[in-house]
Short mmCIF file of C-alpha atoms in Angstrom, two decimals:
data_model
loop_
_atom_site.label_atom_id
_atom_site.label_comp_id
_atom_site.label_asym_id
_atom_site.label_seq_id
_atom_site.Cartn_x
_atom_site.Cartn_y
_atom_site.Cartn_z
CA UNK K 1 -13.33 -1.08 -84.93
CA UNK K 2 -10.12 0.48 -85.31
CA UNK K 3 -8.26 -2.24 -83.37
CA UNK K 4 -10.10 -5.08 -85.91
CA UNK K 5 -9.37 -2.77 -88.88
CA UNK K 6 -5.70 -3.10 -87.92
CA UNK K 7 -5.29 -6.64 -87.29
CA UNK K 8 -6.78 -7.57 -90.48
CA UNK K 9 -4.77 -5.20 -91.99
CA UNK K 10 -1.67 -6.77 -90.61
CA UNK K 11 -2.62 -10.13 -91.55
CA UNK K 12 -3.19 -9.46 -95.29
CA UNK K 13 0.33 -7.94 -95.05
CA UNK K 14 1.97 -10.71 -93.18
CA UNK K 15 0.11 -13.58 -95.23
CA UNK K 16 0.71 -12.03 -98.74
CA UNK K 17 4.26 -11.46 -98.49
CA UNK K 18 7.66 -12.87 -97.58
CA UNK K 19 7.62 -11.92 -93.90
CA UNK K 20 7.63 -14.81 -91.32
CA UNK K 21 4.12 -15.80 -90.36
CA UNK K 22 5.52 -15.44 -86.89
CA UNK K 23 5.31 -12.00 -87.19
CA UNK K 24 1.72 -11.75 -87.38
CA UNK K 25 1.35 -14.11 -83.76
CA UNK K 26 4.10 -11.54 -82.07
CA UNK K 27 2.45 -8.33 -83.45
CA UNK K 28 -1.42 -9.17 -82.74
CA UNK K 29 -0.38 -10.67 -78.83
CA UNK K 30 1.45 -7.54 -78.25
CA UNK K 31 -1.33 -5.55 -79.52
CA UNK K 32 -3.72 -7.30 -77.32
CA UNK K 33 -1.23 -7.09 -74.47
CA UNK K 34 -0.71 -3.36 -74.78
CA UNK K 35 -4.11 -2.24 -74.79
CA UNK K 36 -4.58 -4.79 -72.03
CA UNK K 37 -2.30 -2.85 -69.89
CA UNK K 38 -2.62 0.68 -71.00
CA UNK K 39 -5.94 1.18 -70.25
CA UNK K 40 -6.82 3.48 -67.56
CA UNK K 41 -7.15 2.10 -64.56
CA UNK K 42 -11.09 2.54 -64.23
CA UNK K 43 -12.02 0.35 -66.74
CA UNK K 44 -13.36 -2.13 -66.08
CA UNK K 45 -16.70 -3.51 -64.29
CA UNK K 46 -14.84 -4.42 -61.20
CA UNK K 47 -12.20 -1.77 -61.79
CA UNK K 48 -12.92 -0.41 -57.90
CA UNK K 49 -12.80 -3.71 -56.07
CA UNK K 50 -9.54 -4.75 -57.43
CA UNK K 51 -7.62 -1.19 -56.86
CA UNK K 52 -9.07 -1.02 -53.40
CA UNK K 53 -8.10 -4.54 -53.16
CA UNK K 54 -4.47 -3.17 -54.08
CA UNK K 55 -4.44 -0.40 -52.07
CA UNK K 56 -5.47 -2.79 -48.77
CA UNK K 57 -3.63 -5.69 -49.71
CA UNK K 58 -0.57 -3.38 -50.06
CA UNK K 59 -0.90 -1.49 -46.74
CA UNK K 60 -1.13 -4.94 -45.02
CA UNK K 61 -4.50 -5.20 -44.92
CA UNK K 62 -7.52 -8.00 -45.34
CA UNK K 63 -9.23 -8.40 -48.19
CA UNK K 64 -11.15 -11.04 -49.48
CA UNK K 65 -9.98 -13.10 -52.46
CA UNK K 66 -7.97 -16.28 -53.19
CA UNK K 67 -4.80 -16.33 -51.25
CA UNK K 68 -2.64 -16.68 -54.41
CA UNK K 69 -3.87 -13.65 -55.81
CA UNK K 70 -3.59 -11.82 -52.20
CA UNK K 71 0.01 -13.45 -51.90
CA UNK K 72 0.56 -11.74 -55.93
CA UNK K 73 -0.87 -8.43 -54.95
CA UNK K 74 1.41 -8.22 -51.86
CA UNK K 75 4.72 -9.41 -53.66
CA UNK K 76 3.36 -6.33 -56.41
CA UNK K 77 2.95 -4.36 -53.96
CA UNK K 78 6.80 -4.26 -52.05
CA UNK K 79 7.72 -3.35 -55.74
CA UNK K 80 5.79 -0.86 -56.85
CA UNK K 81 2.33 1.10 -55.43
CA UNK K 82 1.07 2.04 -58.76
CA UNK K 83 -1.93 0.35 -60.00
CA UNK K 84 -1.21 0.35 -63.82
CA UNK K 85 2.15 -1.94 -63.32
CA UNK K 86 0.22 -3.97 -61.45
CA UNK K 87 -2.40 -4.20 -64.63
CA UNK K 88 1.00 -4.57 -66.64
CA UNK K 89 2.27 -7.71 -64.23
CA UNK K 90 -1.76 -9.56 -64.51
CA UNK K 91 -1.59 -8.93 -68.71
CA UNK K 92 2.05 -10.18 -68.81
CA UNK K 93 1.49 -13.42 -66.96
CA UNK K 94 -1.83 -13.57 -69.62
CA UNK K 95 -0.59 -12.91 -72.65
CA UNK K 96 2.83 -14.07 -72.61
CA UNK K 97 1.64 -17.44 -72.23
CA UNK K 98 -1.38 -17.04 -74.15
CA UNK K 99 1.46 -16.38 -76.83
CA UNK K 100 3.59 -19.73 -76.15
CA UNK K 101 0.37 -22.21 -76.38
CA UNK K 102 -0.78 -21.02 -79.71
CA UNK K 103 2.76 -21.00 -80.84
CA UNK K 104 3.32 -24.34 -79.65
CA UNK K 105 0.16 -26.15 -80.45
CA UNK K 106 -1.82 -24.43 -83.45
CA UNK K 107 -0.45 -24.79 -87.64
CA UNK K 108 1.07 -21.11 -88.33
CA UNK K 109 -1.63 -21.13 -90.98
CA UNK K 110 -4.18 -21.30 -88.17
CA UNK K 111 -2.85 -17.99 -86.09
CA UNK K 112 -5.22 -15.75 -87.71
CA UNK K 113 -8.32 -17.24 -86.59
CA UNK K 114 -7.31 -17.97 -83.29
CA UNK K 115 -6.20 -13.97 -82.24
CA UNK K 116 -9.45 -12.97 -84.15
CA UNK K 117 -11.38 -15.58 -81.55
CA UNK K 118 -9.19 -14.38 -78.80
CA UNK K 119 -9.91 -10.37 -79.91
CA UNK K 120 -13.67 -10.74 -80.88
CA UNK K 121 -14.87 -13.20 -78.34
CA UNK K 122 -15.93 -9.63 -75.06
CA UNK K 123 -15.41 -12.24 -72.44
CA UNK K 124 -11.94 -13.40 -73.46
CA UNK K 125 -10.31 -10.17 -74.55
CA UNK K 126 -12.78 -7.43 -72.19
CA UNK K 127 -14.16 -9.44 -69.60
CA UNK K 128 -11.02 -11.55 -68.89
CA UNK K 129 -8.15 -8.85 -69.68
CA UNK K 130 -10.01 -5.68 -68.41
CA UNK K 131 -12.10 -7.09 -65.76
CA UNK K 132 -11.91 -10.02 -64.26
CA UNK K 133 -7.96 -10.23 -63.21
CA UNK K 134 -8.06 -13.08 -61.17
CA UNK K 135 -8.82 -15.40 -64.18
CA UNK K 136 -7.13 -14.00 -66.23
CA UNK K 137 -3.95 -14.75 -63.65
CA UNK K 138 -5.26 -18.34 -63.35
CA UNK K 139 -5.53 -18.84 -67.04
CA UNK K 140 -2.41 -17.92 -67.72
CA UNK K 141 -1.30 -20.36 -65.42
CA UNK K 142 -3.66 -22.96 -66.49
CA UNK K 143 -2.01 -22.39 -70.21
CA UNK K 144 1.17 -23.09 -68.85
CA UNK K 145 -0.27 -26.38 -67.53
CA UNK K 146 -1.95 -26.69 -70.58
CA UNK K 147 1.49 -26.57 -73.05
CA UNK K 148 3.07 -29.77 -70.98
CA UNK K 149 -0.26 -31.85 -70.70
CA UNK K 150 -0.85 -31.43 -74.83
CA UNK K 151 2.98 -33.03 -74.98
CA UNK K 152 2.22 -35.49 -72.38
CA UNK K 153 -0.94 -36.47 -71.91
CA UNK K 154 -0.43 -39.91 -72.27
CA UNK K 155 1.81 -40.05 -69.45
CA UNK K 156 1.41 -40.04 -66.03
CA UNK K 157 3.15 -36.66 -65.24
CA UNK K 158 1.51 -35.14 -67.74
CA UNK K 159 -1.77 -35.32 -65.78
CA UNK K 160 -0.17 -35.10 -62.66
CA UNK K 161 1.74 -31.55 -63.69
CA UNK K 162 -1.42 -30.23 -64.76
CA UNK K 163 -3.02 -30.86 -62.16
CA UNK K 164 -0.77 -29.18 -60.09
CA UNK K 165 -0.93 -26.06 -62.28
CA UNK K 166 -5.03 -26.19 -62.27
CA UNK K 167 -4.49 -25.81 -58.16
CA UNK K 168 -1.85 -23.22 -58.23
CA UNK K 169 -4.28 -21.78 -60.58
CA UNK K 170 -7.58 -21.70 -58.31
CA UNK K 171 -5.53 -19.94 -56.03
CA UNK K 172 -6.07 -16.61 -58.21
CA UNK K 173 -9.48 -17.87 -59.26
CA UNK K 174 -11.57 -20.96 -57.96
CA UNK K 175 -13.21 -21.26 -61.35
CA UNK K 176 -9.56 -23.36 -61.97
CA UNK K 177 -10.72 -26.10 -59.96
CA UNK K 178 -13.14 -26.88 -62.66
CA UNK K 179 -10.45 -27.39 -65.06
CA UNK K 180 -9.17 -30.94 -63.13
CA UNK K 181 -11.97 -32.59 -64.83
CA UNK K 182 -9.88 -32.03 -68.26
CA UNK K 183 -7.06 -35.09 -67.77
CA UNK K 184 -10.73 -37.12 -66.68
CA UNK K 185 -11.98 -36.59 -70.18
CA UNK K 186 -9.20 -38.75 -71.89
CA UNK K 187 -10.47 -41.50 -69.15
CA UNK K 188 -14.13 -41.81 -71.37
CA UNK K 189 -14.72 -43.90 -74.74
CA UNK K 190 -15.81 -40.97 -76.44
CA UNK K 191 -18.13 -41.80 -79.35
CA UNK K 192 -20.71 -39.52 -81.49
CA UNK K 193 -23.20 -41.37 -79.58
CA UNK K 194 -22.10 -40.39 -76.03
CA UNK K 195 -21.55 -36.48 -77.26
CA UNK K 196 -25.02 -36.80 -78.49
CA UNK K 197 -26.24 -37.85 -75.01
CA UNK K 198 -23.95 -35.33 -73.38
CA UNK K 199 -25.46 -32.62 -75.09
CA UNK K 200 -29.33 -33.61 -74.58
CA UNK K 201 -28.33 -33.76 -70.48
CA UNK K 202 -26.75 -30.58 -71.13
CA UNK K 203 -29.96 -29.26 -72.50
CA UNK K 204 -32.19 -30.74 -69.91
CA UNK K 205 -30.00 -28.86 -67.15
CA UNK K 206 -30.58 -25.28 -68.96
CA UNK K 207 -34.31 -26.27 -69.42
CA UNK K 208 -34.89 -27.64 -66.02
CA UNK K 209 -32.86 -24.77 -64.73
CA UNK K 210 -31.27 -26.94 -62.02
CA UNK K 211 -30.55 -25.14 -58.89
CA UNK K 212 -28.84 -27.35 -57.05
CA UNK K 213 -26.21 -27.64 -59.51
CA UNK K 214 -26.19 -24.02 -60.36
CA UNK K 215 -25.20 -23.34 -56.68
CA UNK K 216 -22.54 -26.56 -56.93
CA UNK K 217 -20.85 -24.55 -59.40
CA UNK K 218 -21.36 -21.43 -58.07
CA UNK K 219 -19.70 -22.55 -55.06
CA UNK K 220 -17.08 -24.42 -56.65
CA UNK K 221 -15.90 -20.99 -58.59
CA UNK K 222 -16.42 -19.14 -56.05
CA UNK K 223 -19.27 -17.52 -56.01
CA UNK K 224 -21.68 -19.15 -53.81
CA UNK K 225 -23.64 -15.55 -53.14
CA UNK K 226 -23.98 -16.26 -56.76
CA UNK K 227 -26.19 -18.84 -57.13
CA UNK K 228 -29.66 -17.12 -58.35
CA UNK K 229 -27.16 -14.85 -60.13
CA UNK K 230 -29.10 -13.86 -63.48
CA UNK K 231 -28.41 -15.66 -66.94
CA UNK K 232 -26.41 -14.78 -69.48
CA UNK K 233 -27.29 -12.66 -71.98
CA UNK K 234 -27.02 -15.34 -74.43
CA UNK K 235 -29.84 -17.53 -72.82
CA UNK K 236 -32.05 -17.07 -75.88
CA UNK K 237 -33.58 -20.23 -77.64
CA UNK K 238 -32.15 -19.10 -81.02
CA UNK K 239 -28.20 -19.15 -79.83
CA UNK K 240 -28.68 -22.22 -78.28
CA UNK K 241 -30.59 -24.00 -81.24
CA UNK K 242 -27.23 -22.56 -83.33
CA UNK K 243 -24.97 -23.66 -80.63
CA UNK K 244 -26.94 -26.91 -80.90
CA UNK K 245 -26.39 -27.33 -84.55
CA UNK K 246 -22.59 -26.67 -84.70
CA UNK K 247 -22.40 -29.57 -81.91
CA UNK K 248 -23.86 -31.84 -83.89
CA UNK K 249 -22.28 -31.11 -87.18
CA UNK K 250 -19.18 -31.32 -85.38
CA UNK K 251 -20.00 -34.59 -83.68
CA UNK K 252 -20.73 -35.71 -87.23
CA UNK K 253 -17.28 -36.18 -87.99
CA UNK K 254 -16.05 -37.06 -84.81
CA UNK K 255 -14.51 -39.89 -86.03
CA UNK K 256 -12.60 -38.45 -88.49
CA UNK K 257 -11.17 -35.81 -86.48
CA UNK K 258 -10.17 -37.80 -83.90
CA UNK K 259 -7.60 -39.22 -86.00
CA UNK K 260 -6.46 -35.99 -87.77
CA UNK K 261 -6.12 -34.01 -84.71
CA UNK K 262 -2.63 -33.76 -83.20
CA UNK K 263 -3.95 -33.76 -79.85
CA UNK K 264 -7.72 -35.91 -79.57
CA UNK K 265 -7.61 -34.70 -75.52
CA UNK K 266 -8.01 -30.87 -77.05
CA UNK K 267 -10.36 -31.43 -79.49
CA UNK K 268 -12.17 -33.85 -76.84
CA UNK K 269 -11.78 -30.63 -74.60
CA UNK K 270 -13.48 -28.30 -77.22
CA UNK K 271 -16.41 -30.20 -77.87
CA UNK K 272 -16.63 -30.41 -73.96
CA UNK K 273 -16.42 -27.27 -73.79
CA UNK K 274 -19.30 -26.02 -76.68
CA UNK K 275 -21.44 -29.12 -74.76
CA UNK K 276 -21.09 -27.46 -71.50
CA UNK K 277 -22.18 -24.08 -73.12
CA UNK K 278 -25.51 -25.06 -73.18
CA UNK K 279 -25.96 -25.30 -69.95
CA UNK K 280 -23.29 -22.50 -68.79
CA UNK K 281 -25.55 -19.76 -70.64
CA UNK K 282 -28.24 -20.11 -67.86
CA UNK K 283 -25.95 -18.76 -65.26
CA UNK K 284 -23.65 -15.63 -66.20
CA UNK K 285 -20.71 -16.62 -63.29
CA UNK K 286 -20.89 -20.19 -64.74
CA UNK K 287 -20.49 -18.76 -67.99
CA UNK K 288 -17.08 -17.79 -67.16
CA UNK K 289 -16.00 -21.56 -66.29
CA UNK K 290 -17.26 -21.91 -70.47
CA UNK K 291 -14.65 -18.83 -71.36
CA UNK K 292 -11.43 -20.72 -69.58
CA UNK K 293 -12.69 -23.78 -71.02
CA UNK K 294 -12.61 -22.11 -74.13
CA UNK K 295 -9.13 -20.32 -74.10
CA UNK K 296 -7.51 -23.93 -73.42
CA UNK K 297 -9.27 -25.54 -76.36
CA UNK K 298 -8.35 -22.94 -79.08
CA UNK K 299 -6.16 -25.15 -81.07
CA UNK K 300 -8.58 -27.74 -81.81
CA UNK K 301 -11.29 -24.76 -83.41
CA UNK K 302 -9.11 -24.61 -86.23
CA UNK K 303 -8.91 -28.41 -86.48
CA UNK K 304 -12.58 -29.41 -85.89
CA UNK K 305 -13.67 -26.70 -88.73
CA UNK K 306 -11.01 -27.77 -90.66
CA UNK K 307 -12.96 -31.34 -90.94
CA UNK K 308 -16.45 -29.95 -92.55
CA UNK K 309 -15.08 -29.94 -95.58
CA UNK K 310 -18.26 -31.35 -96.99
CA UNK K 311 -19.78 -27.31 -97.54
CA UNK K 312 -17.73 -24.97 -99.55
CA UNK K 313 -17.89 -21.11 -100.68
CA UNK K 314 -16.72 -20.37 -104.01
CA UNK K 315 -15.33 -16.65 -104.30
CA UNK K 316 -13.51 -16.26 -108.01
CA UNK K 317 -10.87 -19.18 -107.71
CA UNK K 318 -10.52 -19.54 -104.41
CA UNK K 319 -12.50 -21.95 -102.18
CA UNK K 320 -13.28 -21.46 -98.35
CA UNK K 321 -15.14 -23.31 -95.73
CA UNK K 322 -18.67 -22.20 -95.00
CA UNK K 323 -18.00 -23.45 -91.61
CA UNK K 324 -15.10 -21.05 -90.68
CA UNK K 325 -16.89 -18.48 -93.02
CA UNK K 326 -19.47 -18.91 -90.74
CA UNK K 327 -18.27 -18.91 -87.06
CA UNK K 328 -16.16 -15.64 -88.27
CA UNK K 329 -18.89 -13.79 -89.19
CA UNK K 330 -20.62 -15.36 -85.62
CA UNK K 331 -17.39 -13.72 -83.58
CA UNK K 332 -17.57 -10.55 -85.76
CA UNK K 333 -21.34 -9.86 -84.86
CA UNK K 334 -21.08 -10.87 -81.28
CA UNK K 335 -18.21 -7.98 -80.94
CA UNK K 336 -19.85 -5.62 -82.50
CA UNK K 337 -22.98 -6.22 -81.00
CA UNK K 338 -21.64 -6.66 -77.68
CA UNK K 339 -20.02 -3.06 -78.12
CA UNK K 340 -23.25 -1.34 -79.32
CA UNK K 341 -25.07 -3.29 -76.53
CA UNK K 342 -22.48 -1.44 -73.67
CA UNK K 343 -22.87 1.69 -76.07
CA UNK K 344 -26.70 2.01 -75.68
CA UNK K 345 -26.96 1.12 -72.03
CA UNK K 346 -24.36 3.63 -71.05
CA UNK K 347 -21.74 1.76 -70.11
CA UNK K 348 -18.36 4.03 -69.31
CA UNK K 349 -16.65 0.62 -67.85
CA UNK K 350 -15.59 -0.51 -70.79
CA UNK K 351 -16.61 2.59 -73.47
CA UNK K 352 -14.86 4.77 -74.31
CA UNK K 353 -11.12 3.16 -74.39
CA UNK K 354 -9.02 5.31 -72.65
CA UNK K 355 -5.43 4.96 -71.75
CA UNK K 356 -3.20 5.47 -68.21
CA UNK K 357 -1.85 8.74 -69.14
#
């Protein structure tokens, strides 16, 4: 609460006076980034895998993860045996470019909403920063990919680059693979029509709960001891009926936004992305292919809200757009009612915060 309170705080500041706009992006990523890194080195749910994963890796050892990450933990390791650098290093190669893509591809005027996604979404900023490392590693490298695709994707090298970074990347996590099928997306026709139909198959997978293809992606991630492995906690047919409706309001104006976005592969990628949701919520490891899907597609969120313009809140003289109104107030609930849900089931992995020293 205290962390929200603040970067609201320092956005009214930033956006309400002469200061560069710039500052709020720097201060809110090295916010993020420093209680990223300063945690204590228990926190998180995997916390004891990846320090004894360290500790062996470090003492020339076997342990097994992806080879890039065993490769990064050994390189670490000649230069330093404490754990918390270590943290530092994984949050650095995060954040910093985390930090360069919204820069680079999102209107100044759009920063806020993206760091409050980034902050309020548990399995971006908790999950991804305090838990699982690996990703986060191979999203940061995946963002790097990401940066020189969005300025070339209509070039060959462009695909072919990232590409590249996607396999570098599934070397920290194999969820990365999954991310080769985003230069294939720019390959399809896409109409309203075919979203439409993408998102009843979608459905029929959840519904049908589809094994087979539960264990495909299991395996492909990863995590093919996985493949039973519970649903998410979103699984519910309420969030899926709302993550229905935003699909399909969004689809609605497909063809308007396709020619107002900067980059149609992103916002191609986000609607992908809320598309594969639906499916994604039946299986909690699957889910995470959803969250790096999501981190790459930030820039179009402001974009594709930006074009339901059709419903808008009045407050005094000012008008907003129910839409963004909306999914903020979606974000802010999910936080907070992620937190009370850890609170009330005792969870000391991710509650209390508590720092290195």
């Amino acid at each position: 609460l205290c962390i929200f309170i603040y970067l609201v705080t320092v956005y009214i500041i930033v956006y309400n006076s002469n200061v560069s706009r710039k500052a709020f992006l720097v201060i809110s990523v090295i916010s993020l980034f420093l209680l990223s890194s300063l945690r204590d080195i228990s926190m998180g749910a995997d916390a004891e895998n990846y320090l004894l994963a360290f500790k062996t890796i470090g003492a020339r050892g076997t342990y097994y993860m992806e080879k890039g990450y065993v490769l990064y933990n050994r390189l670490i390791g000649k230069i330093t045996n404490n754990y918390s650098l270590m943290i530092t290093a994984n949050c650095l190669l995060f954040y910093i470019p985390l930090y360069k893509y919204l820069k680079n591809t999102v209107d100044e005027g759009n920063w806020p909403m993206c760091i409050f996604i980034v902050f309020l979404q548990p399995y971006i900023f908790l999950q991804t920063t305090f838990n699982v490392m690996r990703q986060a590693c191979a999203v940061g490298i995946l963002l790097i990919g990401m940066l020189y695709y969005s300025k070339h994707e209509k070039e060959a090298k462009g695909i072919i680059l990232f590409s590249v970074a996607a396999i570098v990347a599934a070397q920290f996590h194999r969820s990365a693979y999954f991310a080769l099928i985003i230069p294939l997306l720019r390959f399809v026709n896409w109409t309203v029509k075919k979203w439409r139909v993408a998102l009843l198959i979608s459905i029929l997978l959840n519904v049908m709960n589809v094994s087979g293809l539960v264990r495909f992606f299991a395996q492909l991630a990863g995590f093919n001891k996985y493949f039973n492995y519970r649903s998410s906690l979103l699984n519910n047919p309420l969030y899926l009926l709302l993550v229905v409706i935003f699909v399909v309001a969004i689809t609605s104006k497909y063809d308007e936004l396709k020619e107002t976005t900067m980059s149609k592969q992103v916002l191609d990628l986000y609607i992908f992305s809320l598309v594969f949701l639906v499916f994604a919520v039946s299986n909690d490891m699957i889910y995470r292919v959803y969250i790096m899907l999501a981190i790459l597609s930030l820039p179009a969120v402001p974009v594709a809200l930006g074009g339901m313009t059709t419903i808008k809140v009045s407050v005094g003289n000012n008008k907003f757009n129910a839409f963004r109104i909306i999914l903020m107030l979606y974000y802010v609930s999910f936080f907070f009612g992620y937190i009370l849900y850890l609170s009330r089931s005792g969870n000391a992995a991710y509650i209390p915060y508590r720092f290195c020293f």
